[in-house]
PDB file of C-alpha atoms in Angstrom:
ATOM      1  CA  MET A   4      17.393  29.963  10.019  1.00  0.00           C
ATOM      2  CA  ASP A   5      20.069  28.202   7.951  1.00  0.00           C
ATOM      3  CA  LEU A   6      19.323  24.709   6.645  1.00  0.00           C
ATOM      4  CA  THR A   7      22.450  24.453   4.505  1.00  0.00           C
ATOM      5  CA  ALA A   8      24.464  22.942   7.352  1.00  0.00           C
ATOM      6  CA  VAL A   9      21.894  20.251   8.178  1.00  0.00           C
ATOM      7  CA  PRO A  10      23.506  16.796   7.716  1.00  0.00           C
ATOM      8  CA  LEU A  11      21.829  14.589   5.123  1.00  0.00           C
ATOM      9  CA  VAL A  12      21.680  11.781   7.667  1.00  0.00           C
ATOM     10  CA  SER A  13      19.383  13.941   9.805  1.00  0.00           C
ATOM     11  CA  LEU A  14      17.027  14.439   6.881  1.00  0.00           C
ATOM     12  CA  ARG A  15      16.989  10.700   6.152  1.00  0.00           C
ATOM     13  CA  VAL A  16      16.263   9.932   9.804  1.00  0.00           C
ATOM     14  CA  PHE A  17      13.427  12.461   9.832  1.00  0.00           C
ATOM     15  CA  GLN A  18      12.085  10.987   6.597  1.00  0.00           C
ATOM     16  CA  GLU A  19      12.049   7.511   8.132  1.00  0.00           C
ATOM     17  CA  VAL A  20      10.291   8.710  11.304  1.00  0.00           C
ATOM     18  CA  ALA A  21       7.647  10.447   9.185  1.00  0.00           C
ATOM     19  CA  GLU A  22       6.951   7.214   7.327  1.00  0.00           C
ATOM     20  CA  ARG A  23       7.090   4.765  10.235  1.00  0.00           C
ATOM     21  CA  GLY A  24       5.075   6.863  12.664  1.00  0.00           C
ATOM     22  CA  THR A  25       7.199   5.995  15.734  1.00  0.00           C
ATOM     23  CA  LEU A  26      10.762   6.711  16.769  1.00  0.00           C
ATOM     24  CA  SER A  27      11.321   3.094  17.764  1.00  0.00           C
ATOM     25  CA  SER A  28      10.237   1.625  14.398  1.00  0.00           C
ATOM     26  CA  ALA A  29      12.362   4.190  12.524  1.00  0.00           C
ATOM     27  CA  ALA A  30      15.341   3.282  14.716  1.00  0.00           C
ATOM     28  CA  SER A  31      14.817  -0.409  13.990  1.00  0.00           C
ATOM     29  CA  ALA A  32      14.570   0.178  10.229  1.00  0.00           C
ATOM     30  CA  LEU A  33      17.748   2.261  10.204  1.00  0.00           C
ATOM     31  CA  GLY A  34      19.745   0.117  12.593  1.00  0.00           C
ATOM     32  CA  TYR A  35      20.061   2.981  15.096  1.00  0.00           C
ATOM     33  CA  THR A  36      19.200   3.253  18.761  1.00  0.00           C
ATOM     34  CA  GLN A  37      16.050   5.176  19.625  1.00  0.00           C
ATOM     35  CA  SER A  38      18.108   7.757  21.501  1.00  0.00           C
ATOM     36  CA  ALA A  39      20.215   8.363  18.372  1.00  0.00           C
ATOM     37  CA  VAL A  40      17.040   8.980  16.338  1.00  0.00           C
ATOM     38  CA  SER A  41      15.763  11.342  19.053  1.00  0.00           C
ATOM     39  CA  ARG A  42      19.029  13.307  18.942  1.00  0.00           C
ATOM     40  CA  GLN A  43      18.824  13.709  15.163  1.00  0.00           C
ATOM     41  CA  ILE A  44      15.234  14.980  15.392  1.00  0.00           C
ATOM     42  CA  ALA A  45      16.143  17.336  18.246  1.00  0.00           C
ATOM     43  CA  ALA A  46      19.030  18.744  16.191  1.00  0.00           C
ATOM     44  CA  LEU A  47      16.663  19.454  13.288  1.00  0.00           C
ATOM     45  CA  GLU A  48      14.153  21.099  15.603  1.00  0.00           C
ATOM     46  CA  ARG A  49      16.870  23.407  16.930  1.00  0.00           C
ATOM     47  CA  VAL A  50      17.722  24.475  13.387  1.00  0.00           C
ATOM     48  CA  VAL A  51      14.115  25.164  12.336  1.00  0.00           C
ATOM     49  CA  ARG A  52      13.289  26.602  15.789  1.00  0.00           C
ATOM     50  CA  ALA A  53      10.003  24.746  15.974  1.00  0.00           C
ATOM     51  CA  PRO A  54       8.701  21.262  16.832  1.00  0.00           C
ATOM     52  CA  LEU A  55       8.622  18.854  13.909  1.00  0.00           C
ATOM     53  CA  LEU A  56       6.711  16.077  15.669  1.00  0.00           C
ATOM     54  CA  ASP A  57       3.680  15.946  17.910  1.00  0.00           C
ATOM     55  CA  ARG A  58       4.495  13.091  20.262  1.00  0.00           C
ATOM     56  CA  GLN A  59       1.436  11.013  21.200  1.00  0.00           C
ATOM     57  CA  ARG A  60       0.924   7.821  23.176  1.00  0.00           C
ATOM     58  CA  ASP A  61       0.686   5.654  20.055  1.00  0.00           C
ATOM     59  CA  GLY A  62       3.375   7.361  17.982  1.00  0.00           C
ATOM     60  CA  VAL A  63       4.127  10.706  16.401  1.00  0.00           C
ATOM     61  CA  GLN A  64       2.339  13.011  14.001  1.00  0.00           C
ATOM     62  CA  LEU A  65       3.997  15.694  11.906  1.00  0.00           C
ATOM     63  CA  THR A  66       3.393  19.296  12.888  1.00  0.00           C
ATOM     64  CA  GLY A  67       2.757  21.944  10.241  1.00  0.00           C
ATOM     65  CA  THR A  68       6.475  22.718  10.233  1.00  0.00           C
ATOM     66  CA  GLY A  69       7.201  19.008   9.967  1.00  0.00           C
ATOM     67  CA  HIS A  70       5.039  18.670   6.854  1.00  0.00           C
ATOM     68  CA  VAL A  71       6.865  21.578   5.180  1.00  0.00           C
ATOM     69  CA  LEU A  72      10.303  20.175   6.010  1.00  0.00           C
ATOM     70  CA  LEU A  73       9.335  16.669   4.885  1.00  0.00           C
ATOM     71  CA  ARG A  74       8.147  17.936   1.510  1.00  0.00           C
ATOM     72  CA  HIS A  75      11.419  19.748   0.820  1.00  0.00           C
ATOM     73  CA  ALA A  76      13.661  17.106   2.404  1.00  0.00           C
ATOM     74  CA  GLY A  77      12.107  14.471   0.166  1.00  0.00           C
ATOM     75  CA  LEU A  78      12.826  16.555  -2.922  1.00  0.00           C
ATOM     76  CA  VAL A  79      16.428  17.172  -1.879  1.00  0.00           C
ATOM     77  CA  LEU A  80      17.121  13.508  -1.163  1.00  0.00           C
ATOM     78  CA  ALA A  81      15.401  12.383  -4.368  1.00  0.00           C
ATOM     79  CA  GLN A  82      17.482  14.828  -6.421  1.00  0.00           C
ATOM     80  CA  LEU A  83      20.691  13.604  -4.807  1.00  0.00           C
ATOM     81  CA  ASP A  84      19.766  10.017  -5.589  1.00  0.00           C
ATOM     82  CA  ALA A  85      19.074  11.015  -9.206  1.00  0.00           C
ATOM     83  CA  ALA A  86      22.431  12.804  -9.367  1.00  0.00           C
ATOM     84  CA  SER A  87      24.174   9.661  -8.115  1.00  0.00           C
ATOM     85  CA  ARG A  88      22.573   7.636 -10.909  1.00  0.00           C
ATOM     86  CA  GLU A  89      23.561  10.195 -13.547  1.00  0.00           C
ATOM     87  CA  LEU A  90      27.138  10.470 -12.292  1.00  0.00           C
ATOM     88  CA  SER A  91      27.398   6.692 -12.368  1.00  0.00           C
ATOM     89  CA  GLY A  92      26.776   6.861 -16.103  1.00  0.00           C
ATOM     90  CA  LEU A  93      23.529   4.887 -15.954  1.00  0.00           C
ATOM     91  CA  PRO A  94      20.988   5.351 -18.773  1.00  0.00           C
ATOM     92  CA  ALA A  95      17.911   7.442 -17.978  1.00  0.00           C
ATOM     93  CA  THR A  96      15.737   4.378 -17.516  1.00  0.00           C
ATOM     94  CA  ALA A  97      18.262   2.587 -15.313  1.00  0.00           C
ATOM     95  CA  GLY A  98      18.600   2.879 -11.566  1.00  0.00           C
ATOM     96  CA  THR A  99      16.379   1.707  -8.758  1.00  0.00           C
ATOM     97  CA  VAL A 100      12.636   2.217  -8.301  1.00  0.00           C
ATOM     98  CA  ARG A 101      11.118   1.539  -4.886  1.00  0.00           C
ATOM     99  CA  LEU A 102       7.642   0.053  -5.288  1.00  0.00           C
ATOM    100  CA  GLY A 103       5.160  -0.491  -2.484  1.00  0.00           C
ATOM    101  CA  TRP A 104       2.111  -2.720  -2.866  1.00  0.00           C
ATOM    102  CA  PHE A 105      -0.900  -3.793  -0.852  1.00  0.00           C
ATOM    103  CA  ALA A 106      -1.309  -7.500  -0.152  1.00  0.00           C
ATOM    104  CA  GLY A 107      -3.821  -8.192  -2.925  1.00  0.00           C
ATOM    105  CA  ALA A 108      -1.429  -6.940  -5.607  1.00  0.00           C
ATOM    106  CA  GLY A 109       1.143  -9.607  -4.799  1.00  0.00           C
ATOM    107  CA  GLY A 110      -0.875 -12.461  -6.298  1.00  0.00           C
ATOM    108  CA  THR A 111      -0.412 -11.660  -9.983  1.00  0.00           C
ATOM    109  CA  LEU A 112      -0.121  -7.918 -10.727  1.00  0.00           C
ATOM    110  CA  VAL A 113       3.275  -7.073  -9.228  1.00  0.00           C
ATOM    111  CA  PRO A 114       5.029 -10.370 -10.134  1.00  0.00           C
ATOM    112  CA  SER A 115       3.912 -10.191 -13.780  1.00  0.00           C
ATOM    113  CA  ALA A 116       5.049  -6.546 -14.082  1.00  0.00           C
ATOM    114  CA  LEU A 117       8.450  -7.396 -12.589  1.00  0.00           C
ATOM    115  CA  ALA A 118       8.873 -10.322 -14.973  1.00  0.00           C
ATOM    116  CA  ALA A 119       8.106  -8.068 -17.945  1.00  0.00           C
ATOM    117  CA  LEU A 120      10.581  -5.439 -16.730  1.00  0.00           C
ATOM    118  CA  ARG A 121      13.380  -7.971 -16.373  1.00  0.00           C
ATOM    119  CA  ARG A 122      12.945  -8.774 -20.064  1.00  0.00           C
ATOM    120  CA  SER A 123      12.439  -5.233 -21.382  1.00  0.00           C
ATOM    121  CA  HIS A 124      14.670  -3.143 -19.053  1.00  0.00           C
ATOM    122  CA  PRO A 125      17.401  -5.338 -17.549  1.00  0.00           C
ATOM    123  CA  ALA A 126      19.322  -2.263 -16.296  1.00  0.00           C
ATOM    124  CA  LEU A 127      16.365  -1.240 -14.119  1.00  0.00           C
ATOM    125  CA  THR A 128      16.191  -2.518 -10.540  1.00  0.00           C
ATOM    126  CA  VAL A 129      12.839  -2.576  -8.754  1.00  0.00           C
ATOM    127  CA  THR A 130      12.776  -3.152  -5.008  1.00  0.00           C
ATOM    128  CA  THR A 131       9.405  -3.910  -3.452  1.00  0.00           C
ATOM    129  CA  ARG A 132       7.733  -3.943  -0.066  1.00  0.00           C
ATOM    130  CA  GLU A 133       4.262  -4.883   1.090  1.00  0.00           C
ATOM    131  CA  GLY A 134       2.186  -2.613   3.301  1.00  0.00           C
ATOM    132  CA  THR A 135      -1.274  -1.346   4.045  1.00  0.00           C
ATOM    133  CA  THR A 136      -2.694   1.475   1.951  1.00  0.00           C
ATOM    134  CA  THR A 137      -2.357   3.825   4.931  1.00  0.00           C
ATOM    135  CA  SER A 138       1.298   2.987   5.559  1.00  0.00           C
ATOM    136  CA  LEU A 139       2.176   3.197   1.867  1.00  0.00           C
ATOM    137  CA  VAL A 140       0.572   6.630   1.530  1.00  0.00           C
ATOM    138  CA  ARG A 141       2.808   7.756   4.421  1.00  0.00           C
ATOM    139  CA  ALA A 142       5.792   6.216   2.631  1.00  0.00           C
ATOM    140  CA  LEU A 143       4.951   8.143  -0.555  1.00  0.00           C
ATOM    141  CA  ARG A 144       4.756  11.358   1.439  1.00  0.00           C
ATOM    142  CA  ALA A 145       8.079  10.589   3.100  1.00  0.00           C
ATOM    143  CA  ARG A 146       9.508   9.637  -0.325  1.00  0.00           C
ATOM    144  CA  THR A 147      10.803   6.312   0.973  1.00  0.00           C
ATOM    145  CA  VAL A 148       8.935   4.653  -1.886  1.00  0.00           C
ATOM    146  CA  ASP A 149       8.631   6.063  -5.408  1.00  0.00           C
ATOM    147  CA  LEU A 150       5.412   4.292  -6.407  1.00  0.00           C
ATOM    148  CA  ALA A 151       2.687   2.435  -4.557  1.00  0.00           C
ATOM    149  CA  VAL A 152       0.013   0.054  -5.798  1.00  0.00           C
ATOM    150  CA  LEU A 153      -2.971   0.700  -3.555  1.00  0.00           C
ATOM    151  CA  ALA A 154      -6.496  -0.480  -2.930  1.00  0.00           C
ATOM    152  CA  SER A 155      -7.760   3.010  -3.315  1.00  0.00           C
ATOM    153  CA  PRO A 156     -10.241   5.039  -1.382  1.00  0.00           C
ATOM    154  CA  SER A 157     -10.752   8.398  -3.044  1.00  0.00           C
ATOM    155  CA  PRO A 158      -9.046  10.684  -2.177  1.00  0.00           C
ATOM    156  CA  LEU A 159      -6.032   8.873  -0.729  1.00  0.00           C
ATOM    157  CA  ASP A 160      -5.447  11.668   1.791  1.00  0.00           C
ATOM    158  CA  ASP A 161      -6.088  15.395   2.174  1.00  0.00           C
ATOM    159  CA  GLU A 162      -2.494  16.649   2.130  1.00  0.00           C
ATOM    160  CA  THR A 163      -0.919  18.843  -0.515  1.00  0.00           C
ATOM    161  CA  PRO A 164       0.420  18.455  -3.090  1.00  0.00           C
ATOM    162  CA  ALA A 165      -2.127  15.822  -4.059  1.00  0.00           C
ATOM    163  CA  LEU A 166      -0.833  12.383  -4.926  1.00  0.00           C
ATOM    164  CA  ARG A 167      -1.018  11.551  -8.623  1.00  0.00           C
ATOM    165  CA  VAL A 168      -2.810   8.303  -9.459  1.00  0.00           C
ATOM    166  CA  LYS A 169      -3.504   6.073 -12.429  1.00  0.00           C
ATOM    167  CA  VAL A 170      -6.274   3.489 -12.201  1.00  0.00           C
ATOM    168  CA  LEU A 171      -4.948   0.010 -12.909  1.00  0.00           C
ATOM    169  CA  ASP A 172      -8.061  -2.044 -12.339  1.00  0.00           C
ATOM    170  CA  GLU A 173     -11.591  -1.801 -11.019  1.00  0.00           C
ATOM    171  CA  ARG A 174     -13.513  -5.022 -10.569  1.00  0.00           C
ATOM    172  CA  GLU A 175     -16.375  -6.406  -8.552  1.00  0.00           C
ATOM    173  CA  LEU A 176     -15.757  -8.275  -5.351  1.00  0.00           C
ATOM    174  CA  GLN A 177     -16.587 -11.963  -5.267  1.00  0.00           C
ATOM    175  CA  LEU A 178     -17.097 -14.538  -2.549  1.00  0.00           C
ATOM    176  CA  ALA A 179     -14.733 -17.422  -1.741  1.00  0.00           C
ATOM    177  CA  VAL A 180     -16.207 -20.424   0.092  1.00  0.00           C
ATOM    178  CA  PRO A 181     -14.948 -23.947   0.861  1.00  0.00           C
ATOM    179  CA  SER A 182     -15.781 -26.478  -1.853  1.00  0.00           C
ATOM    180  CA  THR A 183     -17.746 -28.430   0.755  1.00  0.00           C
ATOM    181  CA  HIS A 184     -19.766 -25.394   1.869  1.00  0.00           C
ATOM    182  CA  PRO A 185     -23.576 -25.503   1.468  1.00  0.00           C
ATOM    183  CA  LEU A 186     -23.355 -22.470  -0.877  1.00  0.00           C
ATOM    184  CA  ALA A 187     -20.606 -23.923  -3.067  1.00  0.00           C
ATOM    185  CA  HIS A 188     -22.843 -25.692  -5.606  1.00  0.00           C
ATOM    186  CA  ARG A 189     -24.459 -22.431  -6.779  1.00  0.00           C
ATOM    187  CA  ASP A 190     -23.388 -20.161  -9.627  1.00  0.00           C
ATOM    188  CA  PHE A 191     -24.186 -17.112  -7.493  1.00  0.00           C
ATOM    189  CA  VAL A 192     -25.626 -16.313  -4.080  1.00  0.00           C
ATOM    190  CA  ASP A 193     -27.921 -13.568  -2.833  1.00  0.00           C
ATOM    191  CA  VAL A 194     -26.610 -11.150  -0.220  1.00  0.00           C
ATOM    192  CA  ASP A 195     -29.279 -12.494   2.154  1.00  0.00           C
ATOM    193  CA  ASP A 196     -27.600 -15.936   1.942  1.00  0.00           C
ATOM    194  CA  LEU A 197     -24.476 -14.543   3.608  1.00  0.00           C
ATOM    195  CA  ARG A 198     -25.922 -14.206   7.071  1.00  0.00           C
ATOM    196  CA  GLY A 199     -24.891 -16.565   9.830  1.00  0.00           C
ATOM    197  CA  TRP A 200     -21.580 -17.869   8.452  1.00  0.00           C
ATOM    198  CA  ALA A 201     -18.102 -17.563   9.956  1.00  0.00           C
ATOM    199  CA  TRP A 202     -15.993 -14.990   8.085  1.00  0.00           C
ATOM    200  CA  ILE A 203     -12.272 -14.593   7.415  1.00  0.00           C
ATOM    201  CA  ALA A 204     -11.366 -10.907   7.208  1.00  0.00           C
ATOM    202  CA  SER A 205      -8.373  -8.624   6.866  1.00  0.00           C
ATOM    203  CA  PRO A 206      -7.512  -6.263   9.719  1.00  0.00           C
ATOM    204  CA  PRO A 207      -8.977  -2.771   9.204  1.00  0.00           C
ATOM    205  CA  PRO A 208      -8.896  -0.980   6.833  1.00  0.00           C
ATOM    206  CA  GLY A 209      -8.796  -4.138   4.702  1.00  0.00           C
ATOM    207  CA  LEU A 210     -11.719  -6.127   3.387  1.00  0.00           C
ATOM    208  CA  GLY A 211     -13.895  -7.802   5.990  1.00  0.00           C
ATOM    209  CA  VAL A 212     -17.424  -9.130   5.939  1.00  0.00           C
ATOM    210  CA  TRP A 213     -19.307  -8.598   2.692  1.00  0.00           C
ATOM    211  CA  PRO A 214     -20.443  -4.941   2.682  1.00  0.00           C
ATOM    212  CA  GLY A 215     -24.175  -4.492   3.029  1.00  0.00           C
ATOM    213  CA  VAL A 216     -24.938  -7.586   5.113  1.00  0.00           C
ATOM    214  CA  ASP A 217     -27.464  -6.026   7.468  1.00  0.00           C
ATOM    215  CA  GLU A 218     -26.625  -7.747  10.725  1.00  0.00           C
ATOM    216  CA  ARG A 219     -23.533  -8.293  12.806  1.00  0.00           C
ATOM    217  CA  GLN A 220     -21.480 -11.209  11.480  1.00  0.00           C
ATOM    218  CA  VAL A 221     -18.945 -13.473  13.177  1.00  0.00           C
ATOM    219  CA  VAL A 222     -15.308 -12.864  12.152  1.00  0.00           C
ATOM    220  CA  ALA A 223     -13.610 -16.110  13.120  1.00  0.00           C
ATOM    221  CA  HIS A 224     -10.149 -15.400  11.683  1.00  0.00           C
ATOM    222  CA  MET A 225      -8.119 -12.297  10.769  1.00  0.00           C
ATOM    223  CA  ALA A 226      -5.356 -12.422   8.152  1.00  0.00           C
ATOM    224  CA  ARG A 227      -3.756  -9.737   6.003  1.00  0.00           C
ATOM    225  CA  ASP A 228      -2.227 -12.042   3.389  1.00  0.00           C
ATOM    226  CA  TRP A 229      -4.633 -13.082   0.641  1.00  0.00           C
ATOM    227  CA  MET A 230      -3.217 -16.553   0.175  1.00  0.00           C
ATOM    228  CA  ALA A 231      -3.406 -17.182   3.913  1.00  0.00           C
ATOM    229  CA  LYS A 232      -7.076 -16.176   3.826  1.00  0.00           C
ATOM    230  CA  LEU A 233      -7.754 -18.494   0.904  1.00  0.00           C
ATOM    231  CA  GLN A 234      -5.966 -21.408   2.573  1.00  0.00           C
ATOM    232  CA  LEU A 235      -8.157 -20.842   5.633  1.00  0.00           C
ATOM    233  CA  VAL A 236     -11.183 -20.963   3.349  1.00  0.00           C
ATOM    234  CA  ALA A 237      -9.914 -24.200   1.769  1.00  0.00           C
ATOM    235  CA  SER A 238      -9.557 -25.709   5.229  1.00  0.00           C
ATOM    236  CA  GLY A 239     -13.246 -25.023   5.933  1.00  0.00           C
ATOM    237  CA  ALA A 240     -12.552 -22.287   8.511  1.00  0.00           C
ATOM    238  CA  GLY A 241     -14.926 -19.738   6.961  1.00  0.00           C
ATOM    239  CA  ILE A 242     -15.795 -17.637   3.917  1.00  0.00           C
ATOM    240  CA  THR A 243     -14.237 -14.421   2.661  1.00  0.00           C
ATOM    241  CA  THR A 244     -14.516 -11.616   0.152  1.00  0.00           C
ATOM    242  CA  LEU A 245     -12.201 -11.815  -2.857  1.00  0.00           C
ATOM    243  CA  PRO A 246     -11.073  -9.365  -5.566  1.00  0.00           C
ATOM    244  CA  GLU A 247     -12.061 -10.707  -8.973  1.00  0.00           C
ATOM    245  CA  SER A 248      -8.430 -10.444 -10.116  1.00  0.00           C
ATOM    246  CA  LEU A 249      -7.456 -13.226  -7.691  1.00  0.00           C
ATOM    247  CA  ALA A 250     -10.212 -15.638  -8.714  1.00  0.00           C
ATOM    248  CA  ALA A 251      -7.849 -17.542 -11.017  1.00  0.00           C
ATOM    249  CA  SER A 252      -5.308 -18.000  -8.206  1.00  0.00           C
ATOM    250  CA  VAL A 253      -7.471 -19.730  -5.609  1.00  0.00           C
ATOM    251  CA  PRO A 254      -6.115 -23.012  -4.211  1.00  0.00           C
ATOM    252  CA  GLN A 255      -7.809 -26.371  -4.500  1.00  0.00           C
ATOM    253  CA  GLY A 256     -10.772 -26.653  -2.166  1.00  0.00           C
ATOM    254  CA  VAL A 257     -12.066 -23.107  -2.771  1.00  0.00           C
ATOM    255  CA  GLN A 258     -15.119 -22.182  -4.835  1.00  0.00           C
ATOM    256  CA  VAL A 259     -15.569 -18.603  -6.105  1.00  0.00           C
ATOM    257  CA  LEU A 260     -19.118 -17.210  -6.370  1.00  0.00           C
ATOM    258  CA  ARG A 261     -20.744 -13.996  -7.497  1.00  0.00           C
ATOM    259  CA  VAL A 262     -23.029 -12.177  -5.066  1.00  0.00           C
ATOM    260  CA  ARG A 263     -26.386 -10.807  -6.219  1.00  0.00           C
ATOM    261  CA  GLY A 264     -28.251  -8.045  -4.437  1.00  0.00           C
ATOM    262  CA  GLY A 265     -27.099  -5.432  -1.978  1.00  0.00           C
ATOM    263  CA  SER A 266     -24.632  -2.759  -3.022  1.00  0.00           C
ATOM    264  CA  ARG A 267     -22.422  -3.340  -6.064  1.00  0.00           C
ATOM    265  CA  GLU A 268     -19.091  -3.522  -4.302  1.00  0.00           C
ATOM    266  CA  ARG A 269     -15.960  -2.941  -6.360  1.00  0.00           C
ATOM    267  CA  LEU A 270     -12.248  -2.926  -5.606  1.00  0.00           C
ATOM    268  CA  ARG A 271     -10.371  -0.059  -7.257  1.00  0.00           C
ATOM    269  CA  VAL A 272      -6.626  -0.562  -7.669  1.00  0.00           C
ATOM    270  CA  VAL A 273      -4.381   2.400  -8.498  1.00  0.00           C
ATOM    271  CA  VAL A 274      -0.703   3.192  -8.734  1.00  0.00           C
ATOM    272  CA  ALA A 275       0.165   6.449  -6.958  1.00  0.00           C
ATOM    273  CA  TRP A 276       3.192   8.752  -6.840  1.00  0.00           C
ATOM    274  CA  LEU A 277       4.331  12.264  -5.968  1.00  0.00           C
ATOM    275  CA  ASN A 278       6.977  12.777  -8.651  1.00  0.00           C
ATOM    276  CA  LEU A 279       7.482  10.471 -11.602  1.00  0.00           C
ATOM    277  CA  SER A 280      11.074   9.900 -12.706  1.00  0.00           C
ATOM    278  CA  GLU A 281      11.873   8.241 -16.026  1.00  0.00           C
ATOM    279  CA  PRO A 282      12.660   4.879 -14.384  1.00  0.00           C
ATOM    280  CA  ALA A 283       9.437   5.065 -12.329  1.00  0.00           C
ATOM    281  CA  SER A 284       7.391   5.863 -15.455  1.00  0.00           C
ATOM    282  CA  VAL A 285       8.703   2.631 -17.006  1.00  0.00           C
ATOM    283  CA  VAL A 286       7.404   0.698 -13.988  1.00  0.00           C
ATOM    284  CA  VAL A 287       4.006   2.432 -14.229  1.00  0.00           C
ATOM    285  CA  ASP A 288       3.778   1.423 -17.903  1.00  0.00           C
ATOM    286  CA  ALA A 289       4.554  -2.189 -16.993  1.00  0.00           C
ATOM    287  CA  LEU A 290       1.862  -2.210 -14.306  1.00  0.00           C
ATOM    288  CA  VAL A 291      -0.674  -0.747 -16.733  1.00  0.00           C
ATOM    289  CA  SER A 292       0.264  -3.281 -19.416  1.00  0.00           C
ATOM    290  CA  GLY A 293      -0.173  -6.077 -16.893  1.00  0.00           C
ATOM    291  CA  THR A 294      -3.766  -5.095 -16.180  1.00  0.00           C
ATOM    292  CA  HIS A 295      -4.663  -4.034 -19.739  1.00  0.00           C
ATOM    293  CA  PRO A 296      -2.733  -6.414 -22.016  1.00  0.00           C
TER     294      PRO A 296
END
């Protein structure tokens, strides 16, 4: 087996397929046809003499060989990108950092960190993209993002090497209700008061009905974007859970309440990475400073 003749474009295509989970979505992201992506994967499989992908009805999963190749391909491509920066004469903290973030981090955390970086490190470029925690973990593994701000389960996944994480914030969940709602005049509500109302939830695995409510609740609306959820609340369409960090950003017509009783639900926010370059470490410091000023 000789990998030295493998074109870099094939490795980048494989990396994109590993992140996106389907050949069609990888083709769309790269501007290729699906057949062109299939040919690149087939060429790699001939070189390694083993399947890289397990093709399923709803997408693809990496085989054991695929996981090994992805780990090394990511390192090779990352090193080449670093070499390009160095050969361009950029300072160590210059270059581009690719940052992924879950929807709740877009309200204040990511924008404030980017604003601070523009002042302190003008030679550093940060590109960002929103995604679910699951999709961003795949992107970290595929090395198509350098860092990801995640609403963190623990552990993030069971693959090796383990993702490195730094906790940015950990706060209690709160409840957002319309200002005209019967619960809105209270300082807090009991978990038993949450039964029987229409809820606005995020698609799984996002936040839904308040955890611990002991009967099936009605989810009237589904929205991934936090501000869309809060605007639905303001319109009187339902109630929703809310990270405490967003309480100061709610629109007019929304009342934020604490919930007493039941389990003490908290939202843990982390920044995760596989390998931390100097430019990426600057971004991590800015994210930490934004949550612990």
